[in-house]
Amino acid sequence: MAAANLGVVFQGSVTTNFNSDSSFQKSFLKTQKIGFCDKPWARFSQLELKSNTTISRYQSIVCMSVPQAVAKAKVTVSPLDLEDATEPPLNLHKPKEPYTATIVSVERLVGLKAPGETCHIVIDHGGNVPYWEGQSYGVIPPGENPKKPGAPHNVRLYSIASTRYGDSFNGKTASLCVRRAVYYDPETGKEDPSKNGVCSNFLCDSKPGDKVKITGPSGKIMLLPEEDPNATHIMIATGTGVAPFRGYLRRMFMESGPKYKFNGLAWLFLGVANSDSLLYDDEFSKYLADYPDNFRFDRALSREQKNKNGGKMYVQDKIEEYSDEIFKMLDKGAHIYFCGLKGMMPGIQETLKRVAEERGESWDQKLSQLKKNKQWHVEVY
């Protein structure tokens, strides 16, 4: 598509114009129920674009032309009473009585060269399943549990990838970042659909208007501490583990909330296979450009970058590269978060232990102190 531009009015009288190449065009504006036709890998069939004149009730496709975005404009959110609770909502909907929500949109996040498919899924909960940043939803896929005939499938947990206001900023949606689990027979190399992930494939194949049963919200370990707006937050993710950090960063840098006025440092380390596998890269790059004093972003691309020893670059290699800074930040009270596949932690722990010993410290004692101070946050699966 040729350069498409759009003028958007938000936050009272502030008018912001977006160029088709801007990161907000791809990430922020689509959350305002506006889509752009500039992603060759976007699954527009998921948006129910049945004809040139039929458009999904949830999505509008806009193709126009205007100037560059005004930097640092933030979005007004509502309802503001979502800020009033002193404790996070927990298990409002249990597995035996899940809430039936509605799929708003499903969008492929990765490029064609990414190994596997990862989707951004927006779910309309109508304000009936409120949550805080860092919490998770449970999803019960349709069908029968093969191990328990007559019973529903087990709940699958997914970290929420949006703030409490959702991608529409109205407190009625939640977003999930889901990688489609596909099984390939090691002997034949062919896909075996009978062993594919039931829930991830259900979510990635969903269409706007489809119903989805959700439970929760659950979890407290990954909640974003907001008592000190000047705090340092070090976030380490592999793949879809970036989900809760997207929520943190939107709250810090995109939304104009009434209470949380972040002025500290957020430092994100994201490990993926290659450039095509990067998730929400446009959003994060926008924050980097607009808030260079408050945001740092380091990517570890295992199939494209080399570590200092000539091996593949993983997040633990990036941690080691900046270990002196990281340890000094931790000594000053920084929070450190880990989210992603369970297999990420042994390598990270080994790296942190080696660095601590090189500094003449006991890692076991340091880790114990970090946990005692509630600076250490881990959610792996």
Short mmCIF file of C-alpha atoms in Angstrom, two decimals:
data_model
loop_
_atom_site.label_atom_id
_atom_site.label_comp_id
_atom_site.label_asym_id
_atom_site.label_seq_id
_atom_site.Cartn_x
_atom_site.Cartn_y
_atom_site.Cartn_z
CA MET A 1 0.00 0.00 0.00
CA ALA A 2 1.21 3.53 -0.68
CA ALA A 3 2.01 5.76 2.27
CA ALA A 4 -1.12 6.06 4.35
CA ASN A 5 -1.62 8.76 6.92
CA LEU A 6 -4.22 9.59 9.48
CA GLY A 7 -5.08 12.45 11.84
CA VAL A 8 -6.37 11.26 15.19
CA VAL A 9 -7.84 13.31 18.02
CA PHE A 10 -7.40 12.07 21.58
CA GLN A 11 -6.69 13.28 25.11
CA GLY A 12 -9.08 16.20 24.99
CA SER A 13 -7.89 18.87 22.63
CA VAL A 14 -4.60 17.24 21.62
CA THR A 15 -4.48 16.38 17.92
CA THR A 16 -1.78 13.97 16.77
CA ASN A 17 -0.99 13.04 13.20
CA PHE A 18 0.55 9.71 12.28
CA ASN A 19 2.66 8.77 9.27
CA SER A 20 2.23 5.23 7.92
CA ASP A 21 5.76 4.33 9.02
CA SER A 22 5.29 5.46 12.62
CA SER A 23 5.30 2.87 15.39
CA PHE A 24 2.04 4.25 16.75
CA GLN A 25 0.39 3.57 13.40
CA LYS A 26 1.12 -0.12 13.84
CA SER A 27 0.64 -0.51 17.56
CA PHE A 28 -1.13 2.37 19.24
CA LEU A 29 -3.66 3.34 16.60
CA LYS A 30 -4.81 -0.20 15.96
CA THR A 31 -5.90 -0.26 19.58
CA GLN A 32 -8.18 2.65 18.79
CA LYS A 33 -10.07 0.23 16.53
CA ILE A 34 -8.23 1.52 13.49
CA GLY A 35 -6.29 -0.85 11.28
CA PHE A 36 -3.77 -0.22 8.54
CA CYS A 37 -3.21 -2.28 5.43
CA ASP A 38 0.59 -2.09 5.48
CA LYS A 39 1.52 -5.46 6.97
CA PRO A 40 1.95 -8.10 4.30
CA TRP A 41 1.72 -10.83 6.92
CA ALA A 42 -1.36 -9.53 8.74
CA ARG A 43 -4.17 -12.07 8.77
CA PHE A 44 -6.97 -9.86 7.55
CA SER A 45 -9.23 -12.89 7.25
CA GLN A 46 -9.23 -12.85 11.03
CA LEU A 47 -10.77 -9.40 10.89
CA GLU A 48 -13.79 -10.63 8.96
CA LEU A 49 -13.05 -8.52 5.90
CA LYS A 50 -15.59 -10.38 3.80
CA SER A 51 -15.78 -7.76 1.09
CA ASN A 52 -14.67 -4.25 0.28
CA THR A 53 -17.83 -2.90 1.85
CA THR A 54 -18.21 -5.26 4.81
CA ILE A 55 -16.13 -4.41 7.84
CA SER A 56 -15.93 -6.16 11.21
CA ARG A 57 -17.92 -4.58 14.01
CA TYR A 58 -14.63 -4.36 15.91
CA GLN A 59 -12.27 -3.12 13.21
CA SER A 60 -12.18 -0.32 10.65
CA ILE A 61 -9.64 -0.20 7.86
CA VAL A 62 -8.41 3.32 7.15
CA CYS A 63 -6.16 4.37 4.28
CA MET A 64 -5.38 8.09 4.16
CA SER A 65 -2.41 10.45 4.19
CA VAL A 66 -1.01 13.05 6.74
CA PRO A 67 2.17 14.32 8.53
CA GLN A 68 4.56 12.84 11.14
CA ALA A 69 3.47 12.02 14.70
CA VAL A 70 3.85 14.44 17.57
CA ALA A 71 6.14 12.76 20.08
CA LYS A 72 5.27 11.99 23.67
CA ALA A 73 1.51 12.55 23.37
CA LYS A 74 -0.20 10.22 25.83
CA VAL A 75 -3.63 8.65 25.80
CA THR A 76 -6.39 9.46 28.24
CA VAL A 77 -7.81 6.32 29.84
CA SER A 78 -11.08 5.41 31.53
CA PRO A 79 -12.82 4.49 33.76
CA LEU A 80 -10.56 6.05 36.36
CA ASP A 81 -12.10 4.03 39.18
CA LEU A 82 -9.87 1.19 38.01
CA GLU A 83 -7.20 3.05 39.98
CA ASP A 84 -9.17 3.02 43.23
CA ALA A 85 -8.67 -0.57 44.40
CA THR A 86 -5.95 -1.07 47.01
CA GLU A 87 -5.62 -4.80 46.33
CA PRO A 88 -5.44 -6.56 42.94
CA PRO A 89 -8.51 -8.48 41.76
CA LEU A 90 -8.00 -12.22 42.18
CA ASN A 91 -9.93 -15.23 40.86
CA LEU A 92 -13.15 -13.37 40.12
CA HIS A 93 -14.10 -16.19 37.76
CA LYS A 94 -13.14 -19.76 38.62
CA PRO A 95 -12.84 -22.77 36.26
CA LYS A 96 -16.27 -24.08 37.19
CA GLU A 97 -17.87 -20.72 36.42
CA PRO A 98 -15.74 -19.04 33.75
CA TYR A 99 -16.68 -15.76 32.12
CA THR A 100 -17.69 -15.94 28.46
CA ALA A 101 -15.81 -13.18 26.67
CA THR A 102 -15.65 -12.23 22.99
CA ILE A 103 -12.72 -12.20 20.60
CA VAL A 104 -12.17 -8.70 19.20
CA SER A 105 -9.20 -9.34 16.92
CA VAL A 106 -6.40 -11.77 16.15
CA GLU A 107 -3.25 -10.45 14.50
CA ARG A 108 -0.06 -12.23 13.53
CA LEU A 109 2.85 -10.45 15.21
CA VAL A 110 5.85 -12.02 13.53
CA GLY A 111 7.33 -11.92 10.06
CA LEU A 112 7.59 -14.73 7.53
CA LYS A 113 11.10 -15.74 8.60
CA ALA A 114 10.15 -16.27 12.24
CA PRO A 115 10.16 -19.88 13.40
CA GLY A 116 6.53 -20.47 14.32
CA GLU A 117 3.59 -18.11 14.60
CA THR A 118 2.82 -15.69 17.43
CA CYS A 119 -0.46 -13.79 17.61
CA HIS A 120 -1.76 -10.75 19.46
CA ILE A 121 -5.29 -11.50 20.62
CA VAL A 122 -7.66 -8.85 21.96
CA ILE A 123 -10.54 -10.10 24.12
CA ASP A 124 -13.61 -8.10 25.14
CA HIS A 125 -14.54 -8.85 28.76
CA GLY A 126 -16.99 -5.97 29.02
CA GLY A 127 -15.32 -4.68 32.18
CA ASN A 128 -16.41 -7.82 34.03
CA VAL A 129 -12.96 -9.37 34.49
CA PRO A 130 -10.75 -6.46 35.64
CA TYR A 131 -7.05 -7.08 36.22
CA TRP A 132 -3.80 -5.36 37.03
CA GLU A 133 -0.61 -5.23 34.99
CA GLY A 134 1.40 -8.43 35.45
CA GLN A 135 -1.57 -10.72 36.08
CA SER A 136 -2.76 -13.67 34.01
CA TYR A 137 -6.01 -14.96 32.56
CA GLY A 138 -6.93 -18.60 32.33
CA VAL A 139 -8.46 -19.80 29.06
CA ILE A 140 -10.62 -22.91 28.69
CA PRO A 141 -10.63 -24.04 25.06
CA PRO A 142 -13.85 -25.54 23.69
CA GLY A 143 -14.24 -29.29 23.49
CA GLU A 144 -13.82 -32.27 25.74
CA ASN A 145 -10.81 -33.22 27.81
CA PRO A 146 -9.47 -36.41 26.17
CA LYS A 147 -8.17 -37.62 29.53
CA LYS A 148 -11.48 -36.98 31.28
CA PRO A 149 -14.38 -37.81 28.91
CA GLY A 150 -17.32 -35.50 29.48
CA ALA A 151 -15.21 -32.89 31.28
CA PRO A 152 -13.96 -29.61 29.78
CA HIS A 153 -10.31 -29.01 28.92
CA ASN A 154 -7.97 -27.87 31.66
CA VAL A 155 -7.33 -24.16 32.11
CA ARG A 156 -4.32 -22.72 30.29
CA LEU A 157 -2.73 -19.62 31.81
CA TYR A 158 -1.61 -16.66 29.69
CA SER A 159 0.13 -13.51 30.91
CA ILE A 160 -1.92 -10.43 30.02
CA ALA A 161 -0.15 -8.19 27.50
CA SER A 162 -2.07 -4.96 28.14
CA THR A 163 -2.69 -2.51 30.95
CA ARG A 164 -5.86 -2.65 33.02
CA TYR A 165 -7.42 -0.30 30.44
CA GLY A 166 -6.80 -2.68 27.55
CA ASP A 167 -5.82 -1.84 24.00
CA SER A 168 -8.95 0.28 23.61
CA PHE A 169 -8.13 2.28 26.76
CA ASN A 170 -11.67 1.84 28.11
CA GLY A 171 -11.18 -0.92 30.68
CA LYS A 172 -13.19 -3.45 28.66
CA THR A 173 -10.55 -5.49 26.85
CA ALA A 174 -7.48 -7.57 27.62
CA SER A 175 -4.75 -8.69 25.23
CA LEU A 176 -2.84 -11.96 25.09
CA CYS A 177 0.40 -12.78 23.29
CA VAL A 178 0.13 -16.40 22.14
CA ARG A 179 2.55 -18.60 20.24
CA ARG A 180 0.86 -21.35 18.27
CA ALA A 181 2.08 -24.70 19.63
CA VAL A 182 2.70 -27.03 16.71
CA TYR A 183 4.16 -30.54 16.97
CA TYR A 184 6.38 -32.00 14.28
CA ASP A 185 7.16 -35.70 14.17
CA PRO A 186 10.95 -36.03 14.68
CA GLU A 187 11.16 -38.93 12.21
CA THR A 188 9.02 -37.66 9.34
CA GLY A 189 9.42 -33.92 9.98
CA LYS A 190 5.71 -33.51 9.31
CA GLU A 191 3.19 -31.75 11.50
CA ASP A 192 1.03 -33.98 13.69
CA PRO A 193 -2.19 -32.01 14.34
CA SER A 194 -3.29 -34.53 16.97
CA LYS A 195 -0.43 -33.33 19.20
CA ASN A 196 -0.73 -29.61 18.56
CA GLY A 197 -1.48 -27.29 21.47
CA VAL A 198 -5.24 -27.24 21.89
CA CYS A 199 -5.62 -23.81 23.46
CA SER A 200 -2.97 -21.89 21.51
CA ASN A 201 -4.36 -23.13 18.19
CA PHE A 202 -7.90 -22.32 19.28
CA LEU A 203 -6.89 -18.76 20.14
CA CYS A 204 -4.75 -18.17 17.04
CA ASP A 205 -7.52 -19.54 14.79
CA SER A 206 -10.26 -17.47 16.46
CA LYS A 207 -12.18 -14.82 14.57
CA PRO A 208 -13.82 -11.59 15.78
CA GLY A 209 -17.08 -12.40 17.52
CA ASP A 210 -16.01 -15.89 18.63
CA LYS A 211 -16.64 -16.69 22.28
CA VAL A 212 -13.88 -17.62 24.72
CA LYS A 213 -14.19 -18.82 28.31
CA ILE A 214 -11.79 -17.07 30.66
CA THR A 215 -10.94 -17.41 34.35
CA GLY A 216 -9.05 -15.25 36.82
CA PRO A 217 -7.35 -12.93 36.93
CA SER A 218 -4.57 -14.62 38.87
CA GLY A 219 -1.08 -13.88 40.09
CA LYS A 220 0.65 -11.36 42.36
CA ILE A 221 4.36 -12.04 41.87
CA MET A 222 4.59 -10.01 38.62
CA LEU A 223 2.54 -7.03 39.73
CA LEU A 224 4.22 -3.73 38.86
CA PRO A 225 5.27 -1.96 42.09
CA GLU A 226 4.09 1.63 41.73
CA GLU A 227 4.91 3.06 45.16
CA ASP A 228 8.07 4.69 43.83
CA PRO A 229 7.63 6.32 40.40
CA ASN A 230 11.41 6.84 40.25
CA ALA A 231 12.27 3.16 40.65
CA THR A 232 14.35 1.10 38.21
CA HIS A 233 12.70 -1.92 36.57
CA ILE A 234 14.86 -4.48 34.75
CA MET A 235 12.71 -6.78 32.59
CA ILE A 236 14.09 -9.97 31.04
CA ALA A 237 11.90 -11.89 28.59
CA THR A 238 12.12 -14.67 26.07
CA GLY A 239 9.48 -14.81 23.34
CA THR A 240 5.92 -14.39 24.54
CA GLY A 241 7.28 -13.77 28.02
CA VAL A 242 7.37 -10.12 26.94
CA ALA A 243 3.58 -9.97 27.51
CA PRO A 244 3.48 -8.50 31.03
CA PHE A 245 6.27 -6.07 30.16
CA ARG A 246 4.23 -4.67 27.29
CA GLY A 247 1.58 -3.87 29.89
CA TYR A 248 4.12 -2.22 32.19
CA LEU A 249 5.57 -0.10 29.41
CA ARG A 250 2.21 1.06 28.08
CA ARG A 251 1.32 2.16 31.58
CA MET A 252 4.65 3.95 31.97
CA PHE A 253 4.93 5.61 28.57
CA MET A 254 1.70 5.44 26.55
CA GLU A 255 -1.15 6.11 28.97
CA SER A 256 -1.92 9.33 30.78
CA GLY A 257 -3.11 7.77 34.03
CA PRO A 258 -4.21 9.89 36.98
CA LYS A 259 -1.91 8.34 39.59
CA TYR A 260 1.15 6.61 38.17
CA LYS A 261 3.59 9.18 36.77
CA PHE A 262 6.66 7.14 35.93
CA ASN A 263 9.98 8.95 35.98
CA GLY A 264 12.40 6.10 36.71
CA LEU A 265 14.20 3.70 34.40
CA ALA A 266 12.68 0.75 32.56
CA TRP A 267 15.20 -1.59 30.92
CA LEU A 268 13.91 -4.39 28.69
CA PHE A 269 15.96 -7.37 27.52
CA LEU A 270 14.13 -9.46 24.91
CA GLY A 271 15.42 -12.73 23.54
CA VAL A 272 14.01 -14.17 20.30
CA ALA A 273 15.33 -16.19 17.35
CA ASN A 274 15.70 -13.45 14.73
CA SER A 275 14.54 -10.01 13.64
CA ASP A 276 11.30 -11.38 12.21
CA SER A 277 10.51 -12.84 15.64
CA LEU A 278 10.64 -9.53 17.49
CA LEU A 279 7.39 -8.78 19.32
CA TYR A 280 5.92 -5.27 19.69
CA ASP A 281 9.20 -3.87 18.40
CA ASP A 282 7.54 -0.75 16.95
CA GLU A 283 6.01 0.15 20.30
CA PHE A 284 9.25 -0.37 22.19
CA SER A 285 11.27 1.54 19.60
CA LYS A 286 8.83 4.45 19.93
CA TYR A 287 9.40 4.59 23.69
CA LEU A 288 13.15 4.45 23.11
CA ALA A 289 12.96 7.45 20.79
CA ASP A 290 10.61 9.46 22.99
CA TYR A 291 11.98 8.60 26.44
CA PRO A 292 15.74 7.96 26.04
CA ASP A 293 16.39 8.87 29.68
CA ASN A 294 13.73 6.51 31.01
CA PHE A 295 13.84 3.49 28.71
CA ARG A 296 16.53 1.11 27.49
CA PHE A 297 15.93 -1.79 25.14
CA ASP A 298 18.33 -4.61 24.31
CA ARG A 299 17.50 -7.41 21.88
CA ALA A 300 19.18 -10.83 21.91
CA LEU A 301 18.71 -12.49 18.51
CA SER A 302 20.05 -16.04 18.88
CA ARG A 303 20.16 -16.81 15.14
CA GLU A 304 21.57 -13.47 14.03
CA GLN A 305 23.93 -12.27 16.76
CA LYS A 306 27.02 -13.75 18.38
CA ASN A 307 28.07 -13.50 22.01
CA LYS A 308 31.62 -12.63 23.06
CA ASN A 309 32.67 -16.27 22.70
CA GLY A 310 31.33 -16.59 19.17
CA GLY A 311 28.25 -18.59 20.20
CA LYS A 312 24.59 -17.74 19.83
CA MET A 313 23.41 -14.61 21.61
CA TYR A 314 20.89 -15.34 24.38
CA VAL A 315 19.43 -13.03 27.02
CA GLN A 316 21.92 -14.29 29.62
CA ASP A 317 24.74 -13.12 27.34
CA LYS A 318 23.21 -9.64 27.25
CA ILE A 319 22.87 -9.73 31.04
CA GLU A 320 26.54 -10.62 31.35
CA GLU A 321 27.45 -7.82 28.95
CA TYR A 322 25.77 -5.27 31.23
CA SER A 323 26.29 -7.17 34.50
CA ASP A 324 28.20 -4.40 36.29
CA GLU A 325 25.40 -1.89 35.69
CA ILE A 326 22.71 -4.42 36.57
CA PHE A 327 24.33 -5.43 39.88
CA LYS A 328 24.81 -1.79 40.86
CA MET A 329 21.14 -1.11 40.10
CA LEU A 330 20.07 -4.10 42.17
CA ASP A 331 22.22 -2.87 45.04
CA LYS A 332 20.28 0.40 44.87
CA GLY A 333 16.89 -1.31 45.02
CA ALA A 334 16.02 -2.03 41.38
CA HIS A 335 13.34 -4.60 40.63
CA ILE A 336 14.25 -7.43 38.26
CA TYR A 337 11.67 -9.53 36.42
CA PHE A 338 11.94 -12.73 34.38
CA CYS A 339 9.18 -14.09 32.17
CA GLY A 340 9.24 -16.77 29.48
CA LEU A 341 10.01 -20.43 29.02
CA LYS A 342 11.17 -22.31 32.10
CA GLY A 343 14.36 -23.27 30.29
CA MET A 344 15.58 -19.67 30.33
CA MET A 345 16.28 -19.60 34.06
CA PRO A 346 19.18 -22.09 34.51
CA GLY A 347 21.38 -20.21 32.03
CA ILE A 348 20.46 -16.85 33.57
CA GLN A 349 21.05 -18.07 37.12
CA GLU A 350 24.39 -19.54 36.11
CA THR A 351 25.44 -16.24 34.55
CA LEU A 352 24.35 -14.21 37.58
CA LYS A 353 26.16 -16.59 39.92
CA ARG A 354 29.38 -16.37 37.92
CA VAL A 355 29.21 -12.58 37.79
CA ALA A 356 28.53 -12.38 41.54
CA GLU A 357 31.54 -14.57 42.29
CA GLU A 358 33.73 -12.40 40.05
CA ARG A 359 32.59 -9.47 42.15
CA GLY A 360 33.50 -11.32 45.34
CA GLU A 361 29.86 -11.85 46.34
CA SER A 362 27.85 -14.91 47.25
CA TRP A 363 25.04 -15.27 44.72
CA ASP A 364 22.96 -17.38 47.10
CA GLN A 365 23.09 -14.67 49.74
CA LYS A 366 22.40 -11.95 47.20
CA LEU A 367 19.42 -13.84 45.75
CA SER A 368 18.04 -14.42 49.22
CA GLN A 369 18.28 -10.70 49.95
CA LEU A 370 16.63 -9.75 46.64
CA LYS A 371 13.72 -12.06 47.42
CA LYS A 372 13.45 -10.72 50.96
CA ASN A 373 13.34 -7.16 49.60
CA LYS A 374 10.70 -8.19 47.01
CA GLN A 375 13.00 -7.13 44.17
CA TRP A 376 13.02 -10.56 42.47
CA HIS A 377 10.03 -11.48 40.27
CA VAL A 378 9.86 -14.70 38.23
CA GLU A 379 7.09 -16.16 36.10
CA VAL A 380 8.12 -19.02 33.83
CA TYR A 381 6.15 -21.79 32.14
#
